XYZ file of C-alpha atoms in Angstrom:
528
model
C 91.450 100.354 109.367
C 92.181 98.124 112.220
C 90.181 99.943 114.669
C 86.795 99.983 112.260
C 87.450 96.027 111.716
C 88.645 95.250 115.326
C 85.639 97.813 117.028
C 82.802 96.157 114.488
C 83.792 92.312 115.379
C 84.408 92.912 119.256
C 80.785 94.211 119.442
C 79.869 91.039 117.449
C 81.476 88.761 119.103
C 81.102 90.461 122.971
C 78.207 92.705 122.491
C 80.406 95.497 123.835
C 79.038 99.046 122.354
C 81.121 99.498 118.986
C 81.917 103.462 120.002
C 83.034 102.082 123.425
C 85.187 98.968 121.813
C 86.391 102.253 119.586
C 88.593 103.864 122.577
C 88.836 100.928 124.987
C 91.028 99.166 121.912
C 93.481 101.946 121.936
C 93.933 102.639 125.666
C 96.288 99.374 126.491
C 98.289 100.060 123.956
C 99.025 103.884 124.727
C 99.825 102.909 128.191
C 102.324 100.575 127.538
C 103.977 102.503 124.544
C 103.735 105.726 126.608
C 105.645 103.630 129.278
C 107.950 101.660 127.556
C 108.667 103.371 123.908
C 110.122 101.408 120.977
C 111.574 99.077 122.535
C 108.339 97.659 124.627
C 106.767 97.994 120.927
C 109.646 95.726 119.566
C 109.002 93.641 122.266
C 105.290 93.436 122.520
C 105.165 92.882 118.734
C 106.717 89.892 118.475
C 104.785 88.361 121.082
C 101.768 89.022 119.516
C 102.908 87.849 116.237
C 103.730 84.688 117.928
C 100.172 84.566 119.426
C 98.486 86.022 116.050
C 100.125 82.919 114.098
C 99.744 80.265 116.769
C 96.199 80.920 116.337
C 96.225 81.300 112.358
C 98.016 77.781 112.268
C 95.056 76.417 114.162
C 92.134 77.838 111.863
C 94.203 76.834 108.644
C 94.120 73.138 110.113
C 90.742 73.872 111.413
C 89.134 74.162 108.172
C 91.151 72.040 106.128
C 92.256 69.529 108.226
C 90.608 68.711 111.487
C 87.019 69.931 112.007
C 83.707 67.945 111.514
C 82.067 70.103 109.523
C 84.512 70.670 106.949
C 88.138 68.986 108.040
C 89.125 68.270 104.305
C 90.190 69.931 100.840
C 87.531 67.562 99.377
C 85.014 68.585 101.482
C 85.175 72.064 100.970
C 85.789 71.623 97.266
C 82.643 69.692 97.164
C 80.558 72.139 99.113
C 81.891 75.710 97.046
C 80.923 73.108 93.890
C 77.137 72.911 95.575
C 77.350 76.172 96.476
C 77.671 77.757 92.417
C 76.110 74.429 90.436
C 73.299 73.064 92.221
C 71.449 76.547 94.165
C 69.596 77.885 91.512
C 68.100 81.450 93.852
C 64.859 79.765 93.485
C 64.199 77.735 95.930
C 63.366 78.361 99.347
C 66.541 80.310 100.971
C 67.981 79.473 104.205
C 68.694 83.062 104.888
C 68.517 86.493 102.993
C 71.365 86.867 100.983
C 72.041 83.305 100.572
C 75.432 82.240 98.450
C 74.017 80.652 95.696
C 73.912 80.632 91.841
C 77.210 81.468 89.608
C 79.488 84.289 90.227
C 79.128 87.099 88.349
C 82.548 87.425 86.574
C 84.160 84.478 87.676
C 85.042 81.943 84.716
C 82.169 79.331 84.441
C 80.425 81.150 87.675
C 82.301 79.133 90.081
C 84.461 79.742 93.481
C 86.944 77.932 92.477
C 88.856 79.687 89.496
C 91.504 82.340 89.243
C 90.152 83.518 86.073
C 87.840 86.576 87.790
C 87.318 90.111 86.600
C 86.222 91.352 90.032
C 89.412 89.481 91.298
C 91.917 90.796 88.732
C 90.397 94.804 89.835
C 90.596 93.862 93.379
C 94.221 92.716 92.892
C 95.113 96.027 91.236
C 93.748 98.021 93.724
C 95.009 96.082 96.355
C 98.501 96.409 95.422
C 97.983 100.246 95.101
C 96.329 100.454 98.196
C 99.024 98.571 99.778
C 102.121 100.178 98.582
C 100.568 103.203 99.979
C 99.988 101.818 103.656
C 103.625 100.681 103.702
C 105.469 103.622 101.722
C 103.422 106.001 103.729
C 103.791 104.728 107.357
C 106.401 106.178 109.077
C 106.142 103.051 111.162
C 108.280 100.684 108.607
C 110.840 103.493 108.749
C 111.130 103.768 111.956
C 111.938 100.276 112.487
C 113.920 99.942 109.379
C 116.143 102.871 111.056
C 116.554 101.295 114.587
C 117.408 97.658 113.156
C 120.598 96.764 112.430
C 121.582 97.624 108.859
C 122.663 94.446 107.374
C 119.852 92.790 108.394
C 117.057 95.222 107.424
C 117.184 94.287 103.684
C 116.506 90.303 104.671
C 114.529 91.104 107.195
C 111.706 93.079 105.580
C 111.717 90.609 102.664
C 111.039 87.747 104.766
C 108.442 89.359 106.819
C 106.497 90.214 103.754
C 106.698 86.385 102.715
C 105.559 85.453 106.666
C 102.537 88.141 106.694
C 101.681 86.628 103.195
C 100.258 83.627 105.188
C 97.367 86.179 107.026
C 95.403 86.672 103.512
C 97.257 83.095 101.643
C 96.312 80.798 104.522
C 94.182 82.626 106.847
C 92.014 84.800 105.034
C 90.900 82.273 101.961
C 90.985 79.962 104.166
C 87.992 81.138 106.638
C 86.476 82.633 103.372
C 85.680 80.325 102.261
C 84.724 78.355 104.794
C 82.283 80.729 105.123
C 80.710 79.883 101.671
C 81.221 76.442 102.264
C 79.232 76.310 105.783
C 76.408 78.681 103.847
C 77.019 80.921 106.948
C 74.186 83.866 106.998
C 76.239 86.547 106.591
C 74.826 89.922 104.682
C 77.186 91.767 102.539
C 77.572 94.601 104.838
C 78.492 92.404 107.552
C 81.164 90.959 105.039
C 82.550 94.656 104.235
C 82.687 95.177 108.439
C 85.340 92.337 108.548
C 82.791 89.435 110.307
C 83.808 86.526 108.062
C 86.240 85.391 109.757
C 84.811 85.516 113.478
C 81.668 83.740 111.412
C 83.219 80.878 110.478
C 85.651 80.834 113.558
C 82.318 80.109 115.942
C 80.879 78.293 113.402
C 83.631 75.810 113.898
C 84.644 76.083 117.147
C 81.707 77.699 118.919
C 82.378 79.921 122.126
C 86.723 78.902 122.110
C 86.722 80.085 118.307
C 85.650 83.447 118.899
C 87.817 83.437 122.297
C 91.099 82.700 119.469
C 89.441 85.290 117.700
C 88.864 87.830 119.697
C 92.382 87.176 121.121
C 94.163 87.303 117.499
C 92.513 90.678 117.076
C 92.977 92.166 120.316
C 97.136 90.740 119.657
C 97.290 92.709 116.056
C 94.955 95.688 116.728
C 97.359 96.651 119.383
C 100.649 95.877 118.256
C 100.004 97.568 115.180
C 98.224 100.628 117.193
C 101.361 100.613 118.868
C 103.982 100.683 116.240
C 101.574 104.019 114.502
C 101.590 106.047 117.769
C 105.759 105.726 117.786
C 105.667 106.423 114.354
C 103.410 109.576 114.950
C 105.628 110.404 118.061
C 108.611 110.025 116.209
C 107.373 112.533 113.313
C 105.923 114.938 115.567
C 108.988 114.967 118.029
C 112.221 114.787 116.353
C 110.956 116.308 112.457
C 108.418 119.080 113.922
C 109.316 119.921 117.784
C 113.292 119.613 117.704
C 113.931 120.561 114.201
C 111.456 123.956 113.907
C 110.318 124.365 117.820
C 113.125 123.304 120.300
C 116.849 122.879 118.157
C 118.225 121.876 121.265
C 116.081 119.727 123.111
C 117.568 117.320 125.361
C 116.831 114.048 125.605
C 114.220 114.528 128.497
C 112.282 117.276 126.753
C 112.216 114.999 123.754
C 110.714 112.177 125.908
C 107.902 114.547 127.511
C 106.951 115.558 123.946
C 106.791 112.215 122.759
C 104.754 111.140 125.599
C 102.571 113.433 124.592
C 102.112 112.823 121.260
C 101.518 109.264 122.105
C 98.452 109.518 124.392
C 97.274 112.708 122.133
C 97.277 110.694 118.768
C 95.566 107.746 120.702
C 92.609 109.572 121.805
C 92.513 110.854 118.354
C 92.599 107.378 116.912
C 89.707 106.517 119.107
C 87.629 109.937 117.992
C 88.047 109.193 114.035
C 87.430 105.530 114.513
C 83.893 106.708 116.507
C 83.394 109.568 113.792
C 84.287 106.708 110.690
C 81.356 104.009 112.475
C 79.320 106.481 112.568
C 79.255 107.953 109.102
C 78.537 104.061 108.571
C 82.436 103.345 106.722
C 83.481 99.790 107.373
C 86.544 98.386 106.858
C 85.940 96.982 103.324
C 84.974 100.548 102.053
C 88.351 102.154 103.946
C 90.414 99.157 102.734
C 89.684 99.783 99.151
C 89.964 103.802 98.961
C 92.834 103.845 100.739
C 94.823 103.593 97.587
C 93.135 106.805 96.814
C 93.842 108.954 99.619
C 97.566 108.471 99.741
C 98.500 106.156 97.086
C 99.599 109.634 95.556
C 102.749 109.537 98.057
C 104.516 106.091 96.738
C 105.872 107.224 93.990
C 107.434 110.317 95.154
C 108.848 108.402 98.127
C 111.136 105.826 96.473
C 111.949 108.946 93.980
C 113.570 110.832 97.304
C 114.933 107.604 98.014
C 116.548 106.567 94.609
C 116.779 109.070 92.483
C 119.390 111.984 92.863
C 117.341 114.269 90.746
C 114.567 114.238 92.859
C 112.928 117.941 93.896
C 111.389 118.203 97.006
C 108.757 120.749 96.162
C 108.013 118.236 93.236
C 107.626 115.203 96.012
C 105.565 117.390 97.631
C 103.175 118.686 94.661
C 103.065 115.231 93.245
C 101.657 113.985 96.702
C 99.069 116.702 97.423
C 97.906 116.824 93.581
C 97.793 113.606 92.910
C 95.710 112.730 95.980
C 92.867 115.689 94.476
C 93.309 114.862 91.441
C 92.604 110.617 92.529
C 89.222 111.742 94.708
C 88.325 113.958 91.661
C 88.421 111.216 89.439
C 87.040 108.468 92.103
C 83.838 110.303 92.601
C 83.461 111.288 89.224
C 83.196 108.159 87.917
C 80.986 107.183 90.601
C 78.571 109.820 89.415
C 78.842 108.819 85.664
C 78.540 105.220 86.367
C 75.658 105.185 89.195
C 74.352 108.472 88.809
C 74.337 108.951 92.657
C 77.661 109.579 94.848
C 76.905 107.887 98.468
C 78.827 104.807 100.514
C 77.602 102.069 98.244
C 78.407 103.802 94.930
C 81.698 104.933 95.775
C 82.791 101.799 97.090
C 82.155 99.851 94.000
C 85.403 98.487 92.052
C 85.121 100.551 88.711
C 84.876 104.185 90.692
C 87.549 102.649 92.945
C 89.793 101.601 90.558
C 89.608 104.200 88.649
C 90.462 106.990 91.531
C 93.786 104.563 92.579
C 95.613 104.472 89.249
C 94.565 108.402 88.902
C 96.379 108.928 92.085
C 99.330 106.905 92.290
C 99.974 107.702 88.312
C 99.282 111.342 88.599
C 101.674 111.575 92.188
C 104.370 110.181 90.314
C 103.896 111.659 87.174
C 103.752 115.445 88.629
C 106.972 114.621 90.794
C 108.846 113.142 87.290
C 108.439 116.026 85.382
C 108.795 119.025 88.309
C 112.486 116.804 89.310
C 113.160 116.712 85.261
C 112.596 119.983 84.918
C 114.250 120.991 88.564
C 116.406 118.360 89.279
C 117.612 118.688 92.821
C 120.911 116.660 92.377
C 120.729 115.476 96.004
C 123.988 113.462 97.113
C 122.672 112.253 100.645
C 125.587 113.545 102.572
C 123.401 115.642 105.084
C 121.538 111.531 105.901
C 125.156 111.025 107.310
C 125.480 113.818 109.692
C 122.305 113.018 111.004
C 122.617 114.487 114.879
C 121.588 112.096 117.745
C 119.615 113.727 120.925
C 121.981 111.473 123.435
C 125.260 109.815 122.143
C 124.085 106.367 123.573
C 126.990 103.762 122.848
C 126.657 101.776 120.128
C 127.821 98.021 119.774
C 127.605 97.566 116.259
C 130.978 96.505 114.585
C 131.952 99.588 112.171
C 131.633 97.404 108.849
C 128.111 97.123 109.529
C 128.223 100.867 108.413
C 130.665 100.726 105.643
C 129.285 101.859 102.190
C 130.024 98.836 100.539
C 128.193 96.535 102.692
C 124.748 99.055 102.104
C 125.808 98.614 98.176
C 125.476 94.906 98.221
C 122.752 95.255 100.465
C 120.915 96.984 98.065
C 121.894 94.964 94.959
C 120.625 91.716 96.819
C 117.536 93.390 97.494
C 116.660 94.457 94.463
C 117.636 91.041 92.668
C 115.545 89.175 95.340
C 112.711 91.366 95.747
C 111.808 92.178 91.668
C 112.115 88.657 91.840
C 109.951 87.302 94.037
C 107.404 89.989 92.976
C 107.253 88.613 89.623
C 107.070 84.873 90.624
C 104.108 86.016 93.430
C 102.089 88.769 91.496
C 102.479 87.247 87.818
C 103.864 83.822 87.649
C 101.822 82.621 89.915
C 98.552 83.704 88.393
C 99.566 82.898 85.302
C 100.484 79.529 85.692
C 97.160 79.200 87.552
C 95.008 80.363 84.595
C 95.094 76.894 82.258
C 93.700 75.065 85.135
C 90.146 77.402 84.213
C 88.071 75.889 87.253
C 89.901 73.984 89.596
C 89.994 70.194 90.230
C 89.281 68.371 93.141
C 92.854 67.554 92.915
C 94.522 70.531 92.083
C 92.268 72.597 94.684
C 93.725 70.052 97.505
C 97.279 71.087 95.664
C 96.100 74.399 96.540
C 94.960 74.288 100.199
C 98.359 71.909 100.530
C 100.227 75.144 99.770
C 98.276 77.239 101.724
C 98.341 74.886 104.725
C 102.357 74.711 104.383
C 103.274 78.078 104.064
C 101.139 79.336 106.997
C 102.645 76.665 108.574
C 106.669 77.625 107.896
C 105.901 81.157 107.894
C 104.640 81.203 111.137
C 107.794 78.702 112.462
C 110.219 81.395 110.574
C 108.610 84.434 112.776
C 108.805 82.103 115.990
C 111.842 80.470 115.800
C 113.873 82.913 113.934
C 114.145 86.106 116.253
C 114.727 83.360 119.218
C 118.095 81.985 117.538
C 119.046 85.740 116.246
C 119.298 86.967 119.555
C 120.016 83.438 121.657
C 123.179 85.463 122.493
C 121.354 88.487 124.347
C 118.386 86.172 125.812
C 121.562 84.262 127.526
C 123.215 87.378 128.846
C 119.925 88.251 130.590
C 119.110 85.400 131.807
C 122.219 85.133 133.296
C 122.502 88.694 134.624
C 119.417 87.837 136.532
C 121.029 85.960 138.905
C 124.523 87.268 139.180
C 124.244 90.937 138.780
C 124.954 93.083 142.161
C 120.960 93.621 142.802
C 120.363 89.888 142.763
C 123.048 88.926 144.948
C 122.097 91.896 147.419
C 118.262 90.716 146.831
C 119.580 87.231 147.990
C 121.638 88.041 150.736
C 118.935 89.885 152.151
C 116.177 86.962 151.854
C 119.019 84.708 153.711
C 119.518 87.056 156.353
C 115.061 86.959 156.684
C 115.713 83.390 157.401
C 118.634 83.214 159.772
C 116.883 85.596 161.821
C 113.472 83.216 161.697
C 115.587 80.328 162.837
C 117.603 82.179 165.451
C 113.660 83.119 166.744
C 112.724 79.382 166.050
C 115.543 76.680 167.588
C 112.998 73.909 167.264
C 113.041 74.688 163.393
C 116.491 75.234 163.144
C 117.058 72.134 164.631
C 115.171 69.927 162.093
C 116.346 71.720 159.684
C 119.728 70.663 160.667
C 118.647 66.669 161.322
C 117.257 66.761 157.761
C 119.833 68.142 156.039
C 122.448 65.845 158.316
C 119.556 62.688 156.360
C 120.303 64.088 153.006
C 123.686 63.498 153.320
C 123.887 60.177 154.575
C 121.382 59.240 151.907
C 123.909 60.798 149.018
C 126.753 58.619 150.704
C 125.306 55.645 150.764
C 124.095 56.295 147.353
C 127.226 56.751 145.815
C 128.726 53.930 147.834
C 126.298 51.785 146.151
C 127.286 53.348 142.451
């Protein structure tokens, strides 16, 4: 999905061939995760999240806050009100495909409501969609395995508040700044991801779609580079050294994964040039996503919750589910359309439809075969888990204790149900007897918006810097009193003794002025 969205707005933005902005995309990021591995993916993700929210900061004010054409909640509440109430379609349009008129499905035709049907199946399908691109990506369990464990639990939670802020803040608000600004934009270009570099040069002319362009690049690739050591990871250590090599050493591992890395990025650049040019865009991928392996959640927290859980029931569930999803997404596209093609099948009734069918039908399939076969799984065998290399480990041994993962799990659950319920219902509920927004309680609105992009992107900065203040000192100071640096120094001192020894006239200055500095500190402290 990122390389459709990030290929389609680099060749608007730069002109660069979209096929070419395809493979060029992927190639920095397999070079540097080919040479460095996790931990230069550790590393070079949170500098681009620092980057990515720097610059999300800046639009949020940008369109809310500071810029000329908009720079206000009032002003943009006024302009969506122009936008629904006072274009009538009959007029003389600025541009094909004009925003104008009421919304079809939104309460009282306006922008500015909560109460939408198309919203309310985009939600749905969203949150399918979702659960699948995080349940399914080996990615979050490959860093939830290499962090340490009693901070995992916290730390996931609070990075799903922080990324909240991309569609909260970001995304609404260069949406609709979009509408606002009456940008020309067609609805294809919309479903190809170009709203937001739009509105970003729209506002800030040539440096917006420099931020842009430099946002994108900065979560393209550090999300590029967290699937290729996800892929690696699979391919190496659950394919190669558990069905090809038993006892691979930690070299042969590394070769393999190295591999896999530039292998799978190629590949990522063929499918995104194949995808572009069936003519997919982002919107289209973003919604059937859900579809293709939404199937898979269910079945995954089952293995990981549930001690009755089969694994040829996981598996079924998963494969079936997914058939029996497309079956019904493209059946309903035929019944409701009567044609099956990129428009029809991207609508939100065939869409919606083919998500619940899969993720219901997954999990469904996997209940009963686990019911029926229950594999009474005790999860000793996760705790014999073999390492390739027994690398030394600094981790206190309570951080490991039973217990601790107990409570850990109990806070989690308490915490995340929660906050799922205050986010995904409360919210929207308590937002539904406002009807169409206020003036005032659309600046309430953007307030909130505005604030939590704000703290979330000081948590993601800040936080990581004071949670490892203790390592960043040991390396700074191992920089300049480790063995290497003193030999590195001795050498550069023994350079110049041997270019004064060559030069006395220097040497000799350099000894008057040094004999000046002195006198000059004496007399200074005398003074004192």
């Amino acid at each position: 999905m990122l390389l459709l969205g990030g290929s389609a707005v680099v060749n608007a933005l730069t002109g660069v061939n979209i096929y070419a902005a395809s493979f060029l995309i992927p190639l920095g990021v397999i070079v540097y995760t080919i040479a460095g591995g996790l931990k230069a993916t550790f590393l070079a993700s949170y500098i681009h999240s620092v980057i990515v929210h720097l610059v999300l900061v800046v639009f949020v004010y940008l369109v809310y806050v500071a810029s000329s054409e908009l720079g206000s909640p009032i002003v943009v509440y006024e302009k969506l009100v122009t936008v629904t109430s006072q274009r009538n379609c009959i007029e003389p349009l600025s541009h094909a495909g004009q925003a104008c008129g009421p919304v079809n499905g939104n309460y009282g035709g306006s922008y500015l409501t909560i109460l939408s049907s198309g919203g309310f199946v985009f939600g749905i399908i969203n949150i399918i969609g979702n659960f699948g691109t995080v349940f399914v990506d080996n990615g979050y369990w490959v860093s939830a395995i290499a962090a340490r464990p009693s901070s995992t639990h916290k730390g996931y939670l609070l990075g799903g508040l922080v990324w909240f802020a991309v569609p909260f803040s970001l995304a609404t608000s260069l949406g609709l700044g979009a509408l606002a600004l009456d940008l020309p934009l067609t609805e294809s270009e919309a479903s190809h991801g170009l709203v937001p570099p739009a509105t970003a040069m729209a506002l800030m002319g040539k440096g917006g779609a420099v931020l842009l362009l430099t946002m994108l690049f900065m979560a393209v690739t550090s999300a590029g580079s967290s699937e290729l050591i996800a892929v690696s990871s699979l391919c190496t250590y659950d394919v190669y050294r558990t069905y090809i090599n038993p006892n691979a050493n930690g070299n042969q591992i590394l070769k393999v994964s190295r591999a896999v890395v530039l292998v799978f990025g190629c590949f990522m650049g063929v499918l995104a040039v194949a995808l572009n040019k069936a003519g997919i865009s982002l919107g289209w991928m973003y919604l059937a996503m859900g579809v293709l392996i939404g199937s898979a959640v269910i079945p995954i927290a089952f293995l990981l919750l549930w001690r009755k859980a089969n694994a040829v029931g996981a598996i079924a569930g998963s494969i079936v589910g997914c058939v029996v999803g497309i079956i019904t997404w493209l059946s309903v596209t035929k019944v409701e359309y009567g044609r099956v093609n990129l428009d029809t099948t991207g609508k939100n009734a065939p869409m919606l439809a083919g998500n619940l069918v899969s993720i219901l039908a997954g999990g469904l399939i996997h209940a009963g075969c686990s019911i029926v076969w229950p594999q009474n799984y005790d999860w000793e065998t996760t705790k014999s888990i073999s390492m390739v290399e027994k690398d030394k480990i600094d981790l206190p041994t309570e951080e490991f204790k039973e217990e601790k993962l107990k409570r850990a799990k109990t806070w989690i659950i308490k915490w995340g149900i929660g906050l799922t319920i205050v986010i995904v219902i409360l919210w929207p509920v308590l937002s539904l007897p406002a009807r169409v927004f206020s003036s005032g309680y659309f600046t309430f609105w953007a307030v909130i918006s505005i604030a939590w992009g704000t703290i979330g992107s000081l948590v993601i900065i800040i936080l990581p810097l004071i949670e490892s203040r203790e390592t960043i000192q040991r390396v700074f100071v191992g920089m300049f009193t480790n063995d290497s640096v003193a030999e590195r120094l001795e050498e550069i001192n023994s350079r110049l003794r041997a270019i004064m020894s060559a030069m006395p006239e220097a040497e000799r200055m350099y000894l008057l002025e040094k004999e000046r500095a002195k006198k000059e500190e004496a007399v200074h402290v005398n003074d004192v």
